[in-house]
Amino acid sequence: IGLFMILAWGVADISANWRYRKIVLISACSLILLALLFQARIQVGYWQNSISLFEHAVHAVDNNYLAHNNLGVALSDVGKYENAIEHYSEAIRIKPDYENAHFNLAHRLSLQGRIEEAIEHYSAAVCIRPDLVNAHNELGKLLASRGNFRDAIFHYKEALKKDPADAVTYYNIGLALMAMQHYEEAIRQILEAIRINPEFVEAHNDLGIALARLGKTSEAIEHFRKAASLKPDYMAARDNLQKILEIKQRSH
């Protein structure tokens, strides 16, 4: 602002005695406005959408890891997944300790079924930033899908340190423990999930399964019924309830 004030006042003083002052200044201002209008039109084109904006940022500034990551997000939003992966990877090449790019790349890789690569980048994200809750949770899910339940539980518990009221994480720990046939501890974890969210349908159903495995039929029936009442079209709970009632009837 100061520079423009100096320019405006300076031009007025300098041109005070010009013979064709008005014509010269009007012509000069018109040319400047036309040049600015042309430049503004170019700049507005860059802001047309997120892709054009961040593509411009990538080309305008070398090694712009933020722009590469954001361009990856924009490309992913419109279904250009391979291009998105390229830009996430470029962001990581420029700044290897950029946890957001590792997380975004891992997420996209996992959706494409490239699980081992996704695990690698989620692991990098939590090494760089240990309190990254979403990365711990997603890493836990992928590790569990590979049968690595102990490491999955470790990452779920790391997530709980930052977000101790997350019912889904307690539930996921319970599922991992059930897969390891540690039913007593699984029941405790799933009960905590239900305490946080009493209408957690899947938790009631899987709690019923864990209770049934321990022979606690009456309690299992209670939770199968609860799941079915919360979500009448939840066939897993209805099937489990029917089976356990049939088994109970035969035993009598």
PDB file of C-alpha atoms in Angstrom:
ATOM      1  CA  ILE A   1       0.000   0.000   0.000  1.00  0.00           C
ATOM      2  CA  GLY A   2       2.828   2.366   0.872  1.00  0.00           C
ATOM      3  CA  LEU A   3       4.487   1.822  -2.494  1.00  0.00           C
ATOM      4  CA  PHE A   4       1.251   2.496  -4.364  1.00  0.00           C
ATOM      5  CA  MET A   5       0.679   5.714  -2.376  1.00  0.00           C
ATOM      6  CA  ILE A   6       4.180   6.904  -3.254  1.00  0.00           C
ATOM      7  CA  LEU A   7       3.631   6.000  -6.895  1.00  0.00           C
ATOM      8  CA  ALA A   8       0.240   7.751  -7.079  1.00  0.00           C
ATOM      9  CA  TRP A   9       1.411  10.941  -5.387  1.00  0.00           C
ATOM     10  CA  GLY A  10       4.750  10.915  -7.213  1.00  0.00           C
ATOM     11  CA  VAL A  11       3.153  10.635 -10.647  1.00  0.00           C
ATOM     12  CA  ALA A  12       0.741  13.469  -9.780  1.00  0.00           C
ATOM     13  CA  ASP A  13       3.646  15.728  -8.759  1.00  0.00           C
ATOM     14  CA  ILE A  14       5.917  14.795 -11.658  1.00  0.00           C
ATOM     15  CA  SER A  15       3.212  15.216 -14.299  1.00  0.00           C
ATOM     16  CA  ALA A  16       1.826  18.473 -12.909  1.00  0.00           C
ATOM     17  CA  ASN A  17       3.481  20.607 -15.635  1.00  0.00           C
ATOM     18  CA  TRP A  18       3.090  18.186 -18.545  1.00  0.00           C
ATOM     19  CA  ARG A  19       1.430  19.696 -21.606  1.00  0.00           C
ATOM     20  CA  TYR A  20      -0.658  16.633 -22.453  1.00  0.00           C
ATOM     21  CA  ARG A  21      -0.834  15.366 -18.917  1.00  0.00           C
ATOM     22  CA  LYS A  22      -4.458  14.153 -19.024  1.00  0.00           C
ATOM     23  CA  ILE A  23      -4.135  12.267 -22.314  1.00  0.00           C
ATOM     24  CA  VAL A  24      -0.830  10.644 -21.319  1.00  0.00           C
ATOM     25  CA  LEU A  25      -2.063   9.513 -17.914  1.00  0.00           C
ATOM     26  CA  ILE A  26      -5.368   8.175 -19.242  1.00  0.00           C
ATOM     27  CA  SER A  27      -3.556   6.255 -21.977  1.00  0.00           C
ATOM     28  CA  ALA A  28      -0.962   4.878 -19.561  1.00  0.00           C
ATOM     29  CA  CYS A  29      -3.618   3.829 -17.053  1.00  0.00           C
ATOM     30  CA  SER A  30      -5.646   2.147 -19.765  1.00  0.00           C
ATOM     31  CA  LEU A  31      -2.623   0.144 -20.933  1.00  0.00           C
ATOM     32  CA  ILE A  32      -1.805  -0.865 -17.344  1.00  0.00           C
ATOM     33  CA  LEU A  33      -5.400  -1.925 -16.696  1.00  0.00           C
ATOM     34  CA  LEU A  34      -5.465  -3.992 -19.893  1.00  0.00           C
ATOM     35  CA  ALA A  35      -2.203  -5.702 -18.882  1.00  0.00           C
ATOM     36  CA  LEU A  36      -3.561  -6.425 -15.398  1.00  0.00           C
ATOM     37  CA  LEU A  37      -6.832  -7.692 -16.865  1.00  0.00           C
ATOM     38  CA  PHE A  38      -4.919 -10.087 -19.106  1.00  0.00           C
ATOM     39  CA  GLN A  39      -2.802 -11.314 -16.210  1.00  0.00           C
ATOM     40  CA  ALA A  40      -5.855 -11.669 -13.952  1.00  0.00           C
ATOM     41  CA  ARG A  41      -7.557 -13.801 -16.602  1.00  0.00           C
ATOM     42  CA  ILE A  42      -4.550 -16.140 -16.602  1.00  0.00           C
ATOM     43  CA  GLN A  43      -4.502 -16.324 -12.805  1.00  0.00           C
ATOM     44  CA  VAL A  44      -8.242 -17.009 -12.580  1.00  0.00           C
ATOM     45  CA  GLY A  45      -7.688 -19.963 -14.908  1.00  0.00           C
ATOM     46  CA  TYR A  46      -5.343 -21.502 -12.340  1.00  0.00           C
ATOM     47  CA  TRP A  47      -8.086 -21.228  -9.698  1.00  0.00           C
ATOM     48  CA  GLN A  48     -10.684 -22.932 -11.877  1.00  0.00           C
ATOM     49  CA  ASN A  49     -10.495 -26.093  -9.749  1.00  0.00           C
ATOM     50  CA  SER A  50      -8.150 -27.818  -7.303  1.00  0.00           C
ATOM     51  CA  ILE A  51      -6.378 -29.798 -10.008  1.00  0.00           C
ATOM     52  CA  SER A  52      -5.498 -26.769 -12.134  1.00  0.00           C
ATOM     53  CA  LEU A  53      -4.479 -24.809  -9.021  1.00  0.00           C
ATOM     54  CA  PHE A  54      -2.089 -27.445  -7.671  1.00  0.00           C
ATOM     55  CA  GLU A  55      -0.763 -28.342 -11.119  1.00  0.00           C
ATOM     56  CA  HIS A  56       0.232 -24.695 -11.456  1.00  0.00           C
ATOM     57  CA  ALA A  57       1.784 -24.756  -7.965  1.00  0.00           C
ATOM     58  CA  VAL A  58       3.798 -27.881  -8.847  1.00  0.00           C
ATOM     59  CA  HIS A  59       5.229 -26.205 -11.961  1.00  0.00           C
ATOM     60  CA  ALA A  60       5.680 -22.779 -10.384  1.00  0.00           C
ATOM     61  CA  VAL A  61       7.737 -23.927  -7.377  1.00  0.00           C
ATOM     62  CA  ASP A  62      10.364 -26.668  -7.549  1.00  0.00           C
ATOM     63  CA  ASN A  63      10.182 -29.479  -4.987  1.00  0.00           C
ATOM     64  CA  ASN A  64       6.796 -28.328  -3.736  1.00  0.00           C
ATOM     65  CA  TYR A  65       5.875 -31.423  -1.716  1.00  0.00           C
ATOM     66  CA  LEU A  66       2.693 -29.816  -0.336  1.00  0.00           C
ATOM     67  CA  ALA A  67       1.418 -29.095  -3.834  1.00  0.00           C
ATOM     68  CA  HIS A  68       2.214 -32.649  -4.986  1.00  0.00           C
ATOM     69  CA  ASN A  69       0.314 -34.112  -2.031  1.00  0.00           C
ATOM     70  CA  ASN A  70      -2.670 -31.806  -2.523  1.00  0.00           C
ATOM     71  CA  LEU A  71      -2.700 -32.511  -6.243  1.00  0.00           C
ATOM     72  CA  GLY A  72      -2.779 -36.201  -5.378  1.00  0.00           C
ATOM     73  CA  VAL A  73      -5.847 -35.641  -3.202  1.00  0.00           C
ATOM     74  CA  ALA A  74      -7.577 -33.654  -5.962  1.00  0.00           C
ATOM     75  CA  LEU A  75      -6.818 -36.312  -8.577  1.00  0.00           C
ATOM     76  CA  SER A  76      -8.006 -39.076  -6.279  1.00  0.00           C
ATOM     77  CA  ASP A  77     -11.286 -37.235  -5.757  1.00  0.00           C
ATOM     78  CA  VAL A  78     -12.028 -37.453  -9.490  1.00  0.00           C
ATOM     79  CA  GLY A  79     -10.962 -41.079  -9.843  1.00  0.00           C
ATOM     80  CA  LYS A  80      -7.490 -40.539 -11.330  1.00  0.00           C
ATOM     81  CA  TYR A  81      -5.921 -42.932  -8.859  1.00  0.00           C
ATOM     82  CA  GLU A  82      -2.690 -43.825 -10.641  1.00  0.00           C
ATOM     83  CA  ASN A  83      -1.904 -40.139 -11.179  1.00  0.00           C
ATOM     84  CA  ALA A  84      -2.666 -39.509  -7.525  1.00  0.00           C
ATOM     85  CA  ILE A  85      -0.232 -42.240  -6.486  1.00  0.00           C
ATOM     86  CA  GLU A  86       2.462 -40.649  -8.660  1.00  0.00           C
ATOM     87  CA  HIS A  87       2.092 -37.299  -6.902  1.00  0.00           C
ATOM     88  CA  TYR A  88       1.949 -38.796  -3.394  1.00  0.00           C
ATOM     89  CA  SER A  89       5.146 -40.684  -4.241  1.00  0.00           C
ATOM     90  CA  GLU A  90       6.767 -37.509  -5.559  1.00  0.00           C
ATOM     91  CA  ALA A  91       5.859 -35.656  -2.349  1.00  0.00           C
ATOM     92  CA  ILE A  92       7.559 -38.441  -0.363  1.00  0.00           C
ATOM     93  CA  ARG A  93      10.620 -38.341  -2.637  1.00  0.00           C
ATOM     94  CA  ILE A  94      10.982 -34.625  -1.978  1.00  0.00           C
ATOM     95  CA  LYS A  95      10.240 -34.881   1.749  1.00  0.00           C
ATOM     96  CA  PRO A  96      10.579 -38.463   3.048  1.00  0.00           C
ATOM     97  CA  ASP A  97       9.304 -37.512   6.528  1.00  0.00           C
ATOM     98  CA  TYR A  98       6.016 -36.005   5.298  1.00  0.00           C
ATOM     99  CA  GLU A  99       3.509 -38.169   7.156  1.00  0.00           C
ATOM    100  CA  ASN A 100       0.392 -36.924   5.318  1.00  0.00           C
ATOM    101  CA  ALA A 101       1.749 -38.086   1.960  1.00  0.00           C
ATOM    102  CA  HIS A 102       2.633 -41.493   3.446  1.00  0.00           C
ATOM    103  CA  PHE A 103      -0.895 -41.779   4.873  1.00  0.00           C
ATOM    104  CA  ASN A 104      -2.602 -40.707   1.647  1.00  0.00           C
ATOM    105  CA  LEU A 105      -0.455 -43.038  -0.434  1.00  0.00           C
ATOM    106  CA  ALA A 106      -1.102 -45.950   1.942  1.00  0.00           C
ATOM    107  CA  HIS A 107      -4.842 -45.327   1.824  1.00  0.00           C
ATOM    108  CA  ARG A 108      -4.918 -45.314  -1.963  1.00  0.00           C
ATOM    109  CA  LEU A 109      -2.697 -48.402  -2.201  1.00  0.00           C
ATOM    110  CA  SER A 110      -4.887 -50.326   0.251  1.00  0.00           C
ATOM    111  CA  LEU A 111      -7.996 -49.540  -1.806  1.00  0.00           C
ATOM    112  CA  GLN A 112      -6.220 -50.986  -4.824  1.00  0.00           C
ATOM    113  CA  GLY A 113      -5.386 -54.185  -2.963  1.00  0.00           C
ATOM    114  CA  ARG A 114      -1.670 -53.403  -2.690  1.00  0.00           C
ATOM    115  CA  ILE A 115      -1.687 -54.310   0.985  1.00  0.00           C
ATOM    116  CA  GLU A 116       2.010 -54.861   1.657  1.00  0.00           C
ATOM    117  CA  GLU A 117       2.902 -51.489   0.140  1.00  0.00           C
ATOM    118  CA  ALA A 118       0.108 -49.851   2.106  1.00  0.00           C
ATOM    119  CA  ILE A 119       1.403 -51.389   5.346  1.00  0.00           C
ATOM    120  CA  GLU A 120       4.853 -50.007   4.559  1.00  0.00           C
ATOM    121  CA  HIS A 121       3.576 -46.451   4.176  1.00  0.00           C
ATOM    122  CA  TYR A 122       1.172 -46.549   7.128  1.00  0.00           C
ATOM    123  CA  SER A 123       4.129 -47.788   9.192  1.00  0.00           C
ATOM    124  CA  ALA A 124       6.228 -44.879   7.940  1.00  0.00           C
ATOM    125  CA  ALA A 125       3.444 -42.431   8.845  1.00  0.00           C
ATOM    126  CA  VAL A 126       3.204 -43.628  12.455  1.00  0.00           C
ATOM    127  CA  CYS A 127       6.991 -43.708  12.814  1.00  0.00           C
ATOM    128  CA  ILE A 128       7.140 -40.071  11.764  1.00  0.00           C
ATOM    129  CA  ARG A 129       4.121 -39.079  13.835  1.00  0.00           C
ATOM    130  CA  PRO A 130       3.258 -41.609  16.577  1.00  0.00           C
ATOM    131  CA  ASP A 131      -0.007 -39.862  17.511  1.00  0.00           C
ATOM    132  CA  LEU A 132      -1.556 -40.277  14.044  1.00  0.00           C
ATOM    133  CA  VAL A 133      -4.702 -42.108  15.147  1.00  0.00           C
ATOM    134  CA  ASN A 134      -6.145 -42.898  11.721  1.00  0.00           C
ATOM    135  CA  ALA A 135      -2.852 -44.363  10.519  1.00  0.00           C
ATOM    136  CA  HIS A 136      -2.630 -46.655  13.562  1.00  0.00           C
ATOM    137  CA  ASN A 137      -6.206 -47.824  13.047  1.00  0.00           C
ATOM    138  CA  GLU A 138      -5.806 -48.440   9.317  1.00  0.00           C
ATOM    139  CA  LEU A 139      -2.493 -50.181   9.862  1.00  0.00           C
ATOM    140  CA  GLY A 140      -4.134 -52.369  12.501  1.00  0.00           C
ATOM    141  CA  LYS A 141      -6.880 -53.392  10.059  1.00  0.00           C
ATOM    142  CA  LEU A 142      -4.387 -54.312   7.339  1.00  0.00           C
ATOM    143  CA  LEU A 143      -2.185 -56.273   9.730  1.00  0.00           C
ATOM    144  CA  ALA A 144      -5.241 -58.146  11.019  1.00  0.00           C
ATOM    145  CA  SER A 145      -6.262 -58.951   7.438  1.00  0.00           C
ATOM    146  CA  ARG A 146      -2.829 -60.571   7.041  1.00  0.00           C
ATOM    147  CA  GLY A 147      -3.286 -62.608  10.233  1.00  0.00           C
ATOM    148  CA  ASN A 148      -0.786 -60.513  12.195  1.00  0.00           C
ATOM    149  CA  PHE A 149      -3.147 -60.015  15.118  1.00  0.00           C
ATOM    150  CA  ARG A 150      -0.580 -59.175  17.808  1.00  0.00           C
ATOM    151  CA  ASP A 151       0.857 -56.252  15.850  1.00  0.00           C
ATOM    152  CA  ALA A 152      -2.654 -55.184  14.886  1.00  0.00           C
ATOM    153  CA  ILE A 153      -3.643 -55.036  18.566  1.00  0.00           C
ATOM    154  CA  PHE A 154      -0.497 -53.009  19.324  1.00  0.00           C
ATOM    155  CA  HIS A 155      -1.490 -50.354  16.794  1.00  0.00           C
ATOM    156  CA  TYR A 156      -5.124 -50.304  17.941  1.00  0.00           C
ATOM    157  CA  LYS A 157      -3.911 -49.653  21.478  1.00  0.00           C
ATOM    158  CA  GLU A 158      -1.627 -46.893  20.239  1.00  0.00           C
ATOM    159  CA  ALA A 159      -4.665 -45.285  18.623  1.00  0.00           C
ATOM    160  CA  LEU A 160      -6.582 -45.551  21.903  1.00  0.00           C
ATOM    161  CA  LYS A 161      -3.871 -43.571  23.704  1.00  0.00           C
ATOM    162  CA  LYS A 162      -4.891 -40.554  21.636  1.00  0.00           C
ATOM    163  CA  ASP A 163      -8.605 -41.348  21.359  1.00  0.00           C
ATOM    164  CA  PRO A 164      -9.647 -43.497  24.361  1.00  0.00           C
ATOM    165  CA  ALA A 165     -13.372 -43.124  23.625  1.00  0.00           C
ATOM    166  CA  ASP A 166     -13.331 -44.771  20.197  1.00  0.00           C
ATOM    167  CA  ALA A 167     -15.756 -47.698  20.372  1.00  0.00           C
ATOM    168  CA  VAL A 168     -14.719 -49.032  16.959  1.00  0.00           C
ATOM    169  CA  THR A 169     -11.097 -49.458  18.058  1.00  0.00           C
ATOM    170  CA  TYR A 170     -12.116 -51.459  21.149  1.00  0.00           C
ATOM    171  CA  TYR A 171     -14.312 -53.566  18.886  1.00  0.00           C
ATOM    172  CA  ASN A 172     -11.437 -54.163  16.466  1.00  0.00           C
ATOM    173  CA  ILE A 173      -9.210 -55.261  19.333  1.00  0.00           C
ATOM    174  CA  GLY A 174     -11.970 -57.643  20.377  1.00  0.00           C
ATOM    175  CA  LEU A 175     -12.167 -59.123  16.872  1.00  0.00           C
ATOM    176  CA  ALA A 176      -8.397 -59.649  16.769  1.00  0.00           C
ATOM    177  CA  LEU A 177      -8.499 -61.369  20.165  1.00  0.00           C
ATOM    178  CA  MET A 178     -11.369 -63.570  18.995  1.00  0.00           C
ATOM    179  CA  ALA A 179      -9.298 -64.602  15.983  1.00  0.00           C
ATOM    180  CA  MET A 180      -6.582 -65.613  18.454  1.00  0.00           C
ATOM    181  CA  GLN A 181      -9.236 -67.500  20.488  1.00  0.00           C
ATOM    182  CA  HIS A 182      -8.660 -65.251  23.503  1.00  0.00           C
ATOM    183  CA  TYR A 183     -12.375 -65.013  24.191  1.00  0.00           C
ATOM    184  CA  GLU A 184     -12.345 -63.710  27.755  1.00  0.00           C
ATOM    185  CA  GLU A 185     -10.210 -60.701  26.861  1.00  0.00           C
ATOM    186  CA  ALA A 186     -12.160 -60.230  23.628  1.00  0.00           C
ATOM    187  CA  ILE A 187     -15.384 -60.033  25.619  1.00  0.00           C
ATOM    188  CA  ARG A 188     -13.905 -57.341  27.875  1.00  0.00           C
ATOM    189  CA  GLN A 189     -12.842 -55.238  24.888  1.00  0.00           C
ATOM    190  CA  ILE A 190     -16.161 -55.568  23.061  1.00  0.00           C
ATOM    191  CA  LEU A 191     -18.084 -54.781  26.258  1.00  0.00           C
ATOM    192  CA  GLU A 192     -16.087 -51.542  26.469  1.00  0.00           C
ATOM    193  CA  ALA A 193     -17.089 -50.736  22.884  1.00  0.00           C
ATOM    194  CA  ILE A 194     -20.745 -51.299  23.827  1.00  0.00           C
ATOM    195  CA  ARG A 195     -20.361 -49.198  26.984  1.00  0.00           C
ATOM    196  CA  ILE A 196     -19.199 -46.295  24.799  1.00  0.00           C
ATOM    197  CA  ASN A 197     -21.808 -46.962  22.117  1.00  0.00           C
ATOM    198  CA  PRO A 198     -24.749 -49.033  23.431  1.00  0.00           C
ATOM    199  CA  GLU A 199     -26.279 -49.219  19.928  1.00  0.00           C
ATOM    200  CA  PHE A 200     -23.199 -50.723  18.287  1.00  0.00           C
ATOM    201  CA  VAL A 201     -24.991 -53.485  16.383  1.00  0.00           C
ATOM    202  CA  GLU A 202     -21.971 -55.430  15.142  1.00  0.00           C
ATOM    203  CA  ALA A 203     -20.402 -55.357  18.609  1.00  0.00           C
ATOM    204  CA  HIS A 204     -23.504 -56.938  20.147  1.00  0.00           C
ATOM    205  CA  ASN A 205     -23.485 -59.661  17.503  1.00  0.00           C
ATOM    206  CA  ASP A 206     -19.798 -60.508  17.869  1.00  0.00           C
ATOM    207  CA  LEU A 207     -20.042 -60.345  21.635  1.00  0.00           C
ATOM    208  CA  GLY A 208     -22.775 -62.950  21.332  1.00  0.00           C
ATOM    209  CA  ILE A 209     -20.426 -65.139  19.277  1.00  0.00           C
ATOM    210  CA  ALA A 210     -17.627 -64.838  21.864  1.00  0.00           C
ATOM    211  CA  LEU A 211     -20.018 -65.631  24.708  1.00  0.00           C
ATOM    212  CA  ALA A 212     -21.373 -68.643  22.827  1.00  0.00           C
ATOM    213  CA  ARG A 213     -17.829 -69.960  22.320  1.00  0.00           C
ATOM    214  CA  LEU A 214     -17.422 -69.939  26.091  1.00  0.00           C
ATOM    215  CA  GLY A 215     -20.735 -71.712  26.589  1.00  0.00           C
ATOM    216  CA  LYS A 216     -22.478 -68.645  28.000  1.00  0.00           C
ATOM    217  CA  THR A 217     -25.609 -69.304  25.979  1.00  0.00           C
ATOM    218  CA  SER A 218     -28.106 -67.121  27.827  1.00  0.00           C
ATOM    219  CA  GLU A 219     -25.849 -64.058  27.637  1.00  0.00           C
ATOM    220  CA  ALA A 220     -25.117 -64.750  23.979  1.00  0.00           C
ATOM    221  CA  ILE A 221     -28.842 -64.918  23.207  1.00  0.00           C
ATOM    222  CA  GLU A 222     -29.330 -61.580  24.946  1.00  0.00           C
ATOM    223  CA  HIS A 223     -26.786 -59.845  22.712  1.00  0.00           C
ATOM    224  CA  PHE A 224     -27.977 -61.519  19.512  1.00  0.00           C
ATOM    225  CA  ARG A 225     -31.479 -60.299  20.341  1.00  0.00           C
ATOM    226  CA  LYS A 226     -30.175 -56.823  21.068  1.00  0.00           C
ATOM    227  CA  ALA A 227     -28.386 -56.674  17.708  1.00  0.00           C
ATOM    228  CA  ALA A 228     -31.488 -57.919  15.882  1.00  0.00           C
ATOM    229  CA  SER A 229     -33.716 -55.395  17.653  1.00  0.00           C
ATOM    230  CA  LEU A 230     -31.367 -52.506  16.859  1.00  0.00           C
ATOM    231  CA  LYS A 231     -31.199 -53.507  13.197  1.00  0.00           C
ATOM    232  CA  PRO A 232     -34.053 -55.824  12.164  1.00  0.00           C
ATOM    233  CA  ASP A 233     -32.563 -56.461   8.709  1.00  0.00           C
ATOM    234  CA  TYR A 234     -29.182 -57.510  10.141  1.00  0.00           C
ATOM    235  CA  MET A 235     -29.285 -61.124   8.993  1.00  0.00           C
ATOM    236  CA  ALA A 236     -26.068 -62.199  10.727  1.00  0.00           C
ATOM    237  CA  ALA A 237     -27.562 -61.503  14.141  1.00  0.00           C
ATOM    238  CA  ARG A 238     -30.901 -63.103  13.254  1.00  0.00           C
ATOM    239  CA  ASP A 239     -29.173 -66.236  11.922  1.00  0.00           C
ATOM    240  CA  ASN A 240     -26.939 -66.484  14.993  1.00  0.00           C
ATOM    241  CA  LEU A 241     -29.950 -66.078  17.257  1.00  0.00           C
ATOM    242  CA  GLN A 242     -31.896 -68.782  15.443  1.00  0.00           C
ATOM    243  CA  LYS A 243     -28.971 -71.229  15.542  1.00  0.00           C
ATOM    244  CA  ILE A 244     -28.260 -70.761  19.225  1.00  0.00           C
ATOM    245  CA  LEU A 245     -31.956 -71.082  20.124  1.00  0.00           C
ATOM    246  CA  GLU A 246     -32.112 -74.345  18.167  1.00  0.00           C
ATOM    247  CA  ILE A 247     -29.003 -75.639  19.949  1.00  0.00           C
ATOM    248  CA  LYS A 248     -30.444 -74.647  23.319  1.00  0.00           C
ATOM    249  CA  GLN A 249     -33.754 -76.357  22.511  1.00  0.00           C
ATOM    250  CA  ARG A 250     -32.001 -79.591  21.470  1.00  0.00           C
ATOM    251  CA  SER A 251     -29.949 -79.599  24.657  1.00  0.00           C
ATOM    252  CA  HIS A 252     -33.156 -79.612  26.678  1.00  0.00           C
TER     253      HIS A 252
END
